[in-house]
Amino acid sequence: MSALEVDVGGRAGELAIDVALRASETPLVVVGPNGAGKTSLLMMILGASTPRRGRITLGGATLFDAEQHVDVPLERRGLGFLPQRYALFPHLDALQNVAYGIVAPSRDERRARAMDALRELDVSSLAARRPAALSAGEAQRVALARTLARRPRALLLDEPLAALDVSVRRDVRRFLAGGLRAWRLPTVVVTHDRDDAAAFDGDVLVLEHGKVVQQGRLAELERRPETDFVRQLTSGRHDLPPGAP
Amino acid sequence: MRAPVSQAPASPDSGAALASWLWPAGLAVLSGGLLLLVALPLAGLFFTASPRQLLAGLANPLVGPAVRVTLFTTTASLALVVACGTPLAWAIARRRTPAWRVLETALELPVVLPPAVAGVALLLAFGRRGLFGPTLAAAGIGLPFTRAAVILAESFVAAPFYLQAAVAAFRRLDPDLVLVARTLGASWSRVFFTVAIPLSRAGLAGGAAMSWARALGEFGATLMFAGNMEGRTQTLPLAIYAALESDLRTAQSLSIVLVAVAFALLVGVRAGARP
């Protein structure tokens, strides 16, 4: 399987970002406190913001190289992106949402391929529904179908479970973790939840103040936490509501 | 009105009690004053002539040509403002650099500019001895005192109303939708036409209505730059002005028509703004 390799530096507002990462066989889980630069890092990889230095390659192809002045525009990077609230187009139904990104010689073929993509994620029955009539879990599947229908070469997921109720979170987490194993794409998942990190079963990269402070398997992080944030995350205290004992 | 409630009788608190009574009373007088200031002229407009007199006023030969000129020029100016203003608003909404902020502020200037100043400015730009007058004359184009001048004057004063609303509507758009559309391979123009415009429809329509209403009421800049020629450049507000000297009822009838149109637009915009 190809790999997504990133080594970039730049500014995001007040924050100086300097990160190197590699995602390949297993999802790379990026965790960190609010304002650590997780989303800004995703924006740089996507091509929505320009790093000041560094390189981004995907399967050996250069997407960005500051020295060589390579900067592939984001619509041609071949990356699939799932934002936190999934960003389905509210004025289109599920099928039209999925068809939006499909390039096909005819309208019928576009719709047929969109339907296939919905079917693969078990949501073909929702094809005619507008996003407002979907539950958060259904919306996520439709958004994933939309992303995968384009056959992306890597996936970037920003807090994919944050919009879900606790009641459905476990099921969706299991489904998503299974999907990531099946789709076999280099994947970067941003999360703030220990259980998510555990379910995705990949390397965990801890970002604080725009820098990587620790990286490794979750079990290693739990054994030797190097910062207070890692200690809180791995002891599970991080997710408790404020004021809880 | 509710009587003030005093807890302690004849105590030093009576000053506070007086203040608590004065405040609502003062509020009522002040806001009532403003209400009357708006309501009384409208009452004068509607209740000083019989319906028959008003209908007779509309039979004045000024009316037909003025309605035609107004409909034609305001429609043309709306088309011009929407066609040029929508892409410009999209560009402004997406950028946050100081230069674009300056541009945004500059484009709002006509809102606060006195219409007479707009008229002088248009004459000095496109008039015979204006900045571009000789160039236009060389090309055989004479703008001042033509119907095109009416359209330009109306667009000049009305464009900011559409631009402001369109920029605000585009800024309300969820940035993730734009980002996702682009990761799905959409070019900027496709994002503009298939995501930004459909999702900003209500805001754009509201801005278009306000902009059209402003063009409909344009008077000062049109008078100075396009003149007041019956059937050519005389719009409804100019016809009201012209009729005032000869036939007050005509001026009154036309005014009522404009009030009704403006009110209907306002109600429509309010209803459209509600989700």
Coordinates of C-alpha atoms in Angstrom, one line a residue:
Chain A
M1 CA 0.0 0.0 0.0
S2 CA 1.2 3.5 -0.8
A3 CA 2.0 6.0 2.0
L4 CA 1.1 9.6 2.8
E5 CA 4.3 11.3 3.9
V6 CA 4.2 14.8 5.4
D7 CA 6.9 17.0 6.7
V8 CA 5.7 20.6 6.9
G9 CA 6.2 23.8 8.8
G10 CA 4.2 27.0 8.7
R11 CA 2.0 29.4 10.6
A12 CA -1.7 29.1 11.4
G13 CA -2.6 32.4 13.1
E14 CA -0.5 32.7 16.2
L15 CA 0.6 29.1 16.1
A16 CA 3.8 27.8 14.6
I17 CA 3.3 24.4 13.1
D18 CA 6.1 21.9 12.6
V19 CA 5.1 18.3 12.0
A20 CA 6.4 15.2 10.3
L21 CA 4.2 12.2 9.9
R22 CA 3.6 9.1 7.8
A23 CA 0.4 7.2 7.3
S24 CA 0.3 3.8 5.5
E25 CA -1.1 0.4 6.5
T26 CA -2.8 1.4 9.6
P27 CA -4.6 4.7 10.3
L28 CA -2.5 7.4 11.9
V29 CA -4.5 8.9 14.8
V30 CA -3.7 12.5 15.6
V31 CA -4.6 13.7 19.1
G32 CA -4.0 16.9 21.0
P33 CA -5.7 19.5 23.1
N34 CA -7.8 22.3 21.5
G35 CA -5.7 24.8 19.6
A36 CA -2.8 22.3 19.2
G37 CA -3.0 22.7 15.4
K38 CA -4.7 19.5 14.4
T39 CA -7.2 21.1 12.0
S40 CA -4.5 23.5 10.7
L41 CA -2.3 20.5 9.9
L42 CA -5.2 18.8 8.0
M43 CA -5.7 22.0 6.1
M44 CA -2.0 22.0 5.0
I45 CA -2.2 18.4 3.9
L46 CA -5.5 19.0 2.0
G47 CA -4.0 22.1 0.2
A48 CA -6.4 24.6 1.8
S49 CA -3.5 26.4 3.3
T50 CA 0.1 26.6 2.2
P51 CA 2.9 25.5 4.5
R52 CA 6.0 27.7 4.6
R53 CA 8.4 24.9 4.3
G54 CA 8.5 21.1 3.7
R55 CA 7.1 18.4 1.5
I56 CA 4.0 16.3 1.1
T57 CA 4.0 13.1 -1.0
L58 CA 1.4 10.5 -1.6
G59 CA 2.5 7.1 -3.0
G60 CA 5.7 8.7 -4.2
A61 CA 3.9 11.6 -6.1
T62 CA 4.7 15.0 -4.8
L63 CA 1.7 17.1 -3.7
F64 CA 3.7 19.9 -2.2
D65 CA 7.3 20.9 -2.2
A66 CA 8.3 24.3 -1.0
E67 CA 11.8 24.2 -2.4
Q68 CA 10.7 22.8 -5.8
H69 CA 7.7 25.2 -5.9
V70 CA 5.3 22.3 -6.3
D71 CA 1.8 23.0 -5.0
V72 CA -0.9 20.7 -6.5
P73 CA -4.2 22.5 -6.1
L74 CA -6.5 20.8 -3.6
E75 CA -9.1 19.7 -6.1
R76 CA -6.4 17.6 -7.8
R77 CA -4.7 16.1 -4.8
G78 CA -6.9 13.0 -4.8
L79 CA -7.5 13.2 -1.0
G80 CA -10.8 12.3 0.6
F81 CA -11.8 14.6 3.4
L82 CA -14.5 14.1 6.0
P83 CA -15.0 17.2 8.1
Q84 CA -16.4 17.1 11.7
R85 CA -20.0 17.7 10.8
Y86 CA -19.7 15.8 7.5
A87 CA -20.7 18.9 5.4
L88 CA -23.3 17.2 3.2
F89 CA -24.8 19.7 0.7
P90 CA -28.1 20.6 2.4
H91 CA -29.8 21.5 -0.9
L92 CA -29.0 18.1 -2.5
D93 CA -30.4 14.7 -1.6
A94 CA -28.1 11.8 -0.6
L95 CA -27.7 10.5 -4.1
Q96 CA -26.9 14.0 -5.6
N97 CA -24.4 14.5 -2.8
V98 CA -22.6 11.4 -3.7
A99 CA -22.9 12.1 -7.5
Y100 CA -21.4 15.6 -7.0
G101 CA -17.8 14.3 -7.1
I102 CA -18.2 11.6 -9.7
V103 CA -16.8 12.1 -13.1
A104 CA -18.7 10.0 -15.7
P105 CA -19.5 10.3 -19.4
S106 CA -23.3 10.5 -18.8
R107 CA -25.7 11.6 -16.1
D108 CA -27.2 8.1 -15.8
E109 CA -23.8 6.6 -15.2
R110 CA -23.0 9.2 -12.6
R111 CA -26.2 8.3 -10.8
A112 CA -25.6 4.6 -11.1
R113 CA -22.1 4.9 -9.6
A114 CA -23.4 7.1 -6.9
M115 CA -26.0 4.5 -6.1
D116 CA -23.3 1.8 -6.0
A117 CA -21.3 3.9 -3.5
L118 CA -24.4 4.3 -1.3
R119 CA -25.0 0.6 -1.5
E120 CA -21.5 -0.3 -0.4
L121 CA -22.1 1.6 2.8
D122 CA -25.6 0.1 3.3
V123 CA -27.4 3.4 2.8
S124 CA -28.9 3.1 -0.6
S125 CA -32.4 3.3 1.0
L126 CA -31.6 6.9 1.9
A127 CA -30.8 8.0 -1.6
A128 CA -33.8 10.4 -1.9
R129 CA -33.4 12.0 1.5
R130 CA -32.1 15.4 2.1
P131 CA -29.3 15.7 4.8
A132 CA -31.7 17.4 7.2
A133 CA -33.7 14.1 7.3
L134 CA -30.7 12.0 8.1
S135 CA -29.4 11.0 11.6
A136 CA -25.8 11.9 12.3
G137 CA -24.7 8.2 11.8
E138 CA -26.6 8.1 8.5
A139 CA -25.1 11.4 7.4
Q140 CA -21.6 10.1 8.1
R141 CA -22.2 7.1 5.9
V142 CA -23.5 9.2 3.1
A143 CA -20.6 11.6 3.5
L144 CA -18.2 8.6 3.5
A145 CA -19.9 7.2 0.4
R146 CA -19.4 10.6 -1.3
T147 CA -15.7 10.6 -0.4
L148 CA -15.0 7.0 -1.4
A149 CA -17.0 7.3 -4.7
R150 CA -14.1 9.4 -6.0
R151 CA -11.6 6.6 -5.2
P152 CA -9.4 8.9 -3.1
R153 CA -5.8 7.8 -2.7
A154 CA -5.8 8.8 1.0
L155 CA -8.4 9.8 3.7
L156 CA -8.4 12.7 6.1
L157 CA -11.0 12.4 8.9
D158 CA -11.5 15.4 11.2
E159 CA -13.1 14.2 14.5
P160 CA -15.4 11.7 12.7
L161 CA -17.2 10.7 15.8
A162 CA -17.6 14.0 17.6
A163 CA -21.0 14.8 16.1
L164 CA -22.5 11.6 17.4
D165 CA -24.6 10.8 20.5
V166 CA -23.0 8.5 23.0
S167 CA -25.7 5.9 22.3
V168 CA -24.7 5.4 18.6
R169 CA -21.0 6.3 19.0
R170 CA -19.8 2.8 19.7
D171 CA -21.6 1.2 16.7
V172 CA -20.4 3.9 14.4
R173 CA -16.9 3.7 15.8
R174 CA -16.8 -0.1 15.2
F175 CA -18.2 0.4 11.6
L176 CA -15.7 3.1 10.8
A177 CA -12.7 1.1 12.2
G178 CA -13.8 -1.9 10.2
G179 CA -14.2 0.3 7.1
L180 CA -10.8 1.8 7.4
R181 CA -9.3 -1.7 7.6
A182 CA -11.3 -2.8 4.5
W183 CA -10.7 0.3 2.3
R184 CA -6.9 0.0 2.8
L185 CA -6.1 3.7 2.3
P186 CA -3.4 5.8 4.0
T187 CA -5.6 7.5 6.6
V188 CA -5.1 10.4 9.1
V189 CA -7.8 10.6 11.8
V190 CA -8.0 13.5 14.1
T191 CA -9.7 12.8 17.4
H192 CA -9.6 13.8 21.1
D193 CA -11.0 10.5 22.4
R194 CA -9.0 7.7 23.8
D195 CA -11.5 5.0 22.8
D196 CA -11.5 6.3 19.2
A197 CA -7.7 6.1 19.2
A198 CA -7.9 2.5 20.5
A199 CA -10.6 1.4 18.0
F200 CA -8.7 2.7 15.0
D201 CA -5.7 0.6 16.1
G202 CA -2.9 2.6 14.6
D203 CA 0.0 4.8 15.6
V204 CA -1.0 7.7 17.8
L205 CA 0.7 11.0 17.2
V206 CA 0.3 13.6 20.0
L207 CA 0.3 17.2 18.9
E208 CA 0.8 20.1 21.3
H209 CA 1.4 23.8 20.4
G210 CA 1.9 22.8 16.8
K211 CA 4.7 20.2 17.5
V212 CA 4.7 16.5 17.8
V213 CA 5.4 15.7 21.5
Q214 CA 5.0 11.9 21.4
Q215 CA 4.3 9.2 18.9
G216 CA 3.7 5.5 19.2
R217 CA 1.1 2.8 19.9
L218 CA -1.5 3.7 22.4
A219 CA -0.2 1.1 24.9
E220 CA 3.3 2.6 24.8
L221 CA 1.8 6.1 25.4
E222 CA -0.1 4.7 28.3
R223 CA 3.1 3.1 29.8
R224 CA 5.3 6.2 29.3
P225 CA 3.2 9.4 29.0
E226 CA 5.6 12.2 28.3
T227 CA 3.2 15.2 28.9
D228 CA 0.3 16.0 31.2
F229 CA -2.1 15.8 28.2
V230 CA -1.0 12.3 27.3
R231 CA -1.3 11.2 30.9
Q232 CA -4.9 12.6 31.0
L233 CA -5.8 11.1 27.7
T234 CA -4.5 7.6 28.4
S235 CA -5.9 7.5 31.9
G236 CA -9.3 8.3 30.4
R237 CA -9.7 11.4 32.6
H238 CA -9.6 13.7 29.6
D239 CA -13.1 12.9 28.4
L240 CA -14.9 13.4 31.8
P241 CA -17.1 16.4 32.0
P242 CA -15.7 19.4 33.9
G243 CA -16.3 19.2 37.6
A244 CA -16.5 15.4 37.7
P245 CA -14.5 13.7 40.5
Chain B
M1 CA -49.5 51.7 32.6
R2 CA -48.5 49.9 35.8
A3 CA -48.4 52.1 39.0
P4 CA -45.0 52.3 40.6
V5 CA -44.8 50.1 43.7
S6 CA -43.1 51.7 46.6
Q7 CA -41.8 49.5 49.4
A8 CA -41.1 52.0 52.2
P9 CA -43.5 54.9 52.5
A10 CA -42.0 58.5 52.5
S11 CA -38.5 57.3 52.9
P12 CA -35.3 58.6 51.1
D13 CA -36.3 55.9 48.6
S14 CA -39.0 58.2 47.1
G15 CA -36.4 59.6 44.8
A16 CA -35.8 56.2 43.4
A17 CA -39.6 55.7 43.1
L18 CA -39.9 58.9 41.2
A19 CA -37.1 57.8 38.9
S20 CA -38.8 54.5 38.3
W21 CA -41.9 56.3 37.2
L22 CA -40.1 58.9 35.1
W23 CA -38.2 56.4 33.0
P24 CA -41.2 54.6 31.4
A25 CA -43.1 57.9 31.0
G26 CA -40.1 59.5 29.3
L27 CA -39.6 56.4 27.2
A28 CA -43.3 56.6 26.1
V29 CA -43.1 60.3 25.2
L30 CA -39.8 59.9 23.2
S31 CA -40.8 56.8 21.3
G32 CA -44.3 58.1 20.7
G33 CA -42.8 61.2 19.2
L34 CA -40.8 59.3 16.7
L35 CA -43.8 57.1 15.9
L36 CA -45.9 60.1 15.1
L37 CA -43.1 61.6 13.0
V38 CA -43.2 58.5 10.7
A39 CA -47.0 57.9 10.9
L40 CA -48.4 61.5 10.4
P41 CA -46.9 62.1 6.9
L42 CA -48.1 58.7 5.9
A43 CA -51.6 59.5 7.2
G44 CA -51.4 62.8 5.3
L45 CA -50.6 60.9 2.1
F46 CA -53.4 58.5 2.5
F47 CA -56.3 60.5 4.0
T48 CA -56.3 63.9 2.3
A49 CA -57.9 62.8 -0.9
S50 CA -60.8 60.6 -1.9
P51 CA -60.1 57.4 -3.9
R52 CA -61.8 59.0 -6.9
Q53 CA -59.5 62.0 -6.7
L54 CA -56.5 59.7 -6.5
L55 CA -57.6 57.6 -9.4
A56 CA -58.1 60.8 -11.4
G57 CA -54.6 61.8 -10.4
L58 CA -53.3 58.6 -12.0
A59 CA -54.9 59.6 -15.3
N60 CA -52.4 62.4 -15.7
P61 CA -50.4 61.9 -19.0
L62 CA -47.2 62.1 -17.0
V63 CA -47.9 58.7 -15.4
G64 CA -47.7 56.2 -18.2
P65 CA -44.3 57.2 -19.6
A66 CA -42.9 57.5 -16.1
V67 CA -44.0 54.0 -15.2
R68 CA -42.5 52.6 -18.4
V69 CA -39.2 54.5 -17.9
T70 CA -39.0 53.4 -14.3
L71 CA -39.8 49.7 -14.9
F72 CA -37.2 49.6 -17.8
T73 CA -34.4 51.4 -16.0
T74 CA -34.8 49.7 -12.6
T75 CA -35.0 46.3 -14.2
A76 CA -31.9 47.0 -16.3
S77 CA -30.0 48.4 -13.2
L78 CA -31.0 45.3 -11.2
A79 CA -29.7 43.0 -13.9
L80 CA -26.5 45.0 -14.0
V81 CA -26.0 45.0 -10.3
V82 CA -26.8 41.3 -9.8
A83 CA -24.7 40.1 -12.8
C84 CA -21.6 42.1 -11.7
G85 CA -22.2 42.2 -8.0
T86 CA -22.6 38.5 -7.3
P87 CA -19.1 37.4 -8.4
L88 CA -17.7 40.5 -6.8
A89 CA -19.4 39.7 -3.5
W90 CA -18.1 36.1 -3.6
A91 CA -14.6 37.4 -4.2
I92 CA -14.9 39.9 -1.2
A93 CA -16.5 37.3 1.1
R94 CA -13.6 34.8 0.5
R95 CA -10.8 37.2 1.2
R96 CA -9.7 38.8 4.4
T97 CA -6.7 40.9 3.4
P98 CA -6.6 44.6 4.2
A99 CA -6.8 45.6 0.5
W100 CA -10.1 43.7 0.1
R101 CA -11.4 45.3 3.3
V102 CA -10.6 48.8 1.9
L103 CA -12.4 47.8 -1.4
E104 CA -15.4 46.6 0.6
T105 CA -15.6 49.8 2.5
A106 CA -15.2 51.9 -0.6
L107 CA -18.1 50.0 -2.3
E108 CA -20.3 50.9 0.6
L109 CA -19.7 54.6 0.2
P110 CA -22.7 55.4 -2.1
V111 CA -25.0 54.4 0.8
V112 CA -23.9 57.4 2.9
L113 CA -23.1 59.7 0.0
P114 CA -25.6 62.5 -0.6
P115 CA -27.4 61.7 -4.0
A116 CA -26.5 65.2 -5.2
V117 CA -22.8 64.3 -4.8
A118 CA -23.4 61.1 -6.7
G119 CA -24.9 63.2 -9.5
V120 CA -21.9 65.5 -9.6
A121 CA -19.5 62.6 -9.5
L122 CA -21.2 60.8 -12.4
L123 CA -21.2 64.0 -14.4
L124 CA -17.5 64.6 -13.7
A125 CA -16.8 61.0 -14.8
F126 CA -19.0 60.5 -17.8
G127 CA -20.1 64.1 -18.7
R128 CA -19.0 65.9 -21.8
R129 CA -16.1 67.5 -20.0
G130 CA -15.7 64.7 -17.5
L131 CA -12.9 62.2 -17.0
F132 CA -14.1 59.8 -19.7
G133 CA -16.3 62.2 -21.6
P134 CA -13.9 62.8 -24.5
T135 CA -13.1 59.1 -24.8
L136 CA -16.8 58.3 -24.9
A137 CA -17.5 61.1 -27.3
A138 CA -14.8 59.8 -29.6
A139 CA -16.6 56.5 -29.6
G140 CA -19.8 58.2 -30.5
I141 CA -21.3 57.7 -27.0
G142 CA -23.0 60.5 -25.1
L143 CA -24.2 59.3 -21.8
P144 CA -25.6 62.2 -19.8
F145 CA -29.3 62.9 -20.2
T146 CA -30.0 59.5 -21.7
R147 CA -31.8 56.5 -20.5
A148 CA -28.5 54.8 -20.0
A149 CA -27.6 57.6 -17.6
V150 CA -30.7 56.8 -15.6
I151 CA -29.6 53.2 -15.3
L152 CA -26.0 54.2 -14.3
A153 CA -27.3 56.6 -11.6
E154 CA -29.7 54.0 -10.2
S155 CA -27.0 51.3 -10.3
F156 CA -24.5 53.6 -8.6
V157 CA -26.7 54.2 -5.6
A158 CA -28.4 50.8 -5.5
A159 CA -25.4 48.4 -6.0
P160 CA -24.1 48.7 -2.4
F161 CA -27.4 47.4 -1.0
Y162 CA -27.1 44.2 -3.1
L163 CA -23.3 43.9 -2.5
Q164 CA -23.7 44.1 1.3
A165 CA -26.4 41.5 1.4
A166 CA -24.6 39.2 -0.9
V167 CA -21.3 39.4 0.9
A168 CA -23.1 38.7 4.2
A169 CA -24.9 35.8 2.7
F170 CA -21.7 34.3 1.3
R171 CA -19.9 34.7 4.6
R172 CA -22.7 32.8 6.4
L173 CA -21.9 29.8 4.1
D174 CA -20.4 26.9 6.0
P175 CA -16.7 27.0 4.9
D176 CA -16.6 23.1 5.2
L177 CA -19.1 22.9 2.3
V178 CA -16.8 24.9 0.1
L179 CA -13.8 22.9 1.2
V180 CA -15.5 19.5 0.6
A181 CA -16.8 20.6 -2.8
R182 CA -13.2 21.4 -3.8
T183 CA -11.9 18.1 -2.5
L184 CA -14.6 16.5 -4.6
G185 CA -12.9 18.0 -7.6
A186 CA -15.0 21.1 -8.1
S187 CA -13.4 24.2 -9.6
W188 CA -14.0 27.6 -8.0
S189 CA -16.6 28.4 -10.7
R190 CA -18.5 25.1 -10.1
V191 CA -18.4 25.8 -6.3
F192 CA -19.8 29.3 -7.0
F193 CA -22.7 28.1 -9.2
T194 CA -23.6 24.8 -7.5
V195 CA -22.9 25.5 -3.8
A196 CA -22.5 29.2 -3.0
I197 CA -25.4 30.6 -5.0
P198 CA -28.1 27.9 -4.3
L199 CA -27.3 28.0 -0.6
S200 CA -27.3 31.8 -0.4
R201 CA -30.5 32.3 -2.5
A202 CA -32.5 33.9 0.3
G203 CA -29.9 36.4 1.1
L204 CA -29.2 37.3 -2.5
A205 CA -32.9 37.7 -3.2
G206 CA -33.3 40.0 -0.2
G207 CA -30.4 42.1 -1.3
A208 CA -31.8 42.3 -4.8
A209 CA -35.2 43.4 -3.5
M210 CA -33.6 46.2 -1.3
S211 CA -31.4 47.2 -4.2
W212 CA -34.3 47.4 -6.6
A213 CA -36.3 49.5 -4.0
R214 CA -33.4 51.9 -3.7
A215 CA -33.2 52.2 -7.5
L216 CA -36.9 52.8 -7.6
G217 CA -36.6 55.7 -5.3
E218 CA -33.5 57.3 -6.9
F219 CA -34.0 61.0 -7.4
G220 CA -31.1 63.3 -6.9
A221 CA -28.4 61.6 -8.9
T222 CA -30.8 60.9 -11.8
L223 CA -32.0 64.5 -11.9
M224 CA -28.5 65.8 -12.2
F225 CA -26.9 63.2 -14.4
A226 CA -29.9 62.2 -16.6
G227 CA -32.2 65.1 -16.4
N228 CA -36.0 65.1 -16.1
M229 CA -37.3 64.5 -19.6
E230 CA -40.7 63.1 -20.0
G231 CA -40.8 59.6 -21.6
R232 CA -37.0 59.4 -21.7
T233 CA -35.4 60.0 -18.3
Q234 CA -38.3 60.9 -16.2
T235 CA -38.8 58.2 -13.6
L236 CA -41.6 58.0 -11.1
P237 CA -39.9 60.1 -8.4
L238 CA -39.0 62.7 -11.0
A239 CA -42.6 62.6 -12.2
I240 CA -43.8 63.2 -8.6
Y241 CA -41.5 66.2 -8.5
A242 CA -42.8 67.5 -11.8
A243 CA -46.4 66.9 -11.0
L244 CA -46.1 68.8 -7.7
E245 CA -46.1 72.1 -9.6
S246 CA -49.2 71.4 -11.6
D247 CA -51.3 68.6 -10.1
L248 CA -50.8 67.8 -6.4
R249 CA -53.2 64.8 -6.7
T250 CA -51.0 63.1 -9.3
A251 CA -48.0 63.5 -7.1
Q252 CA -50.0 62.1 -4.2
S253 CA -51.4 59.1 -6.2
L254 CA -47.9 58.2 -7.5
S255 CA -46.5 58.5 -4.0
I256 CA -49.1 56.1 -2.6
V257 CA -48.2 53.7 -5.4
L258 CA -44.5 53.9 -4.4
V259 CA -45.3 53.5 -0.7
A260 CA -47.4 50.4 -1.5
V261 CA -44.6 48.9 -3.6
A262 CA -42.0 49.6 -1.0
F263 CA -44.1 48.2 1.8
A264 CA -44.8 45.0 -0.2
L265 CA -41.0 44.6 -0.9
L266 CA -40.2 45.1 2.8
V267 CA -42.8 42.5 3.9
G268 CA -41.5 40.1 1.2
V269 CA -37.9 40.5 2.2
R270 CA -38.8 39.9 5.9
A271 CA -40.7 36.8 5.0
G272 CA -37.9 35.5 2.8
A273 CA -35.3 36.1 5.4
R274 CA -37.1 33.8 7.8
P275 CA -35.8 30.2 7.4

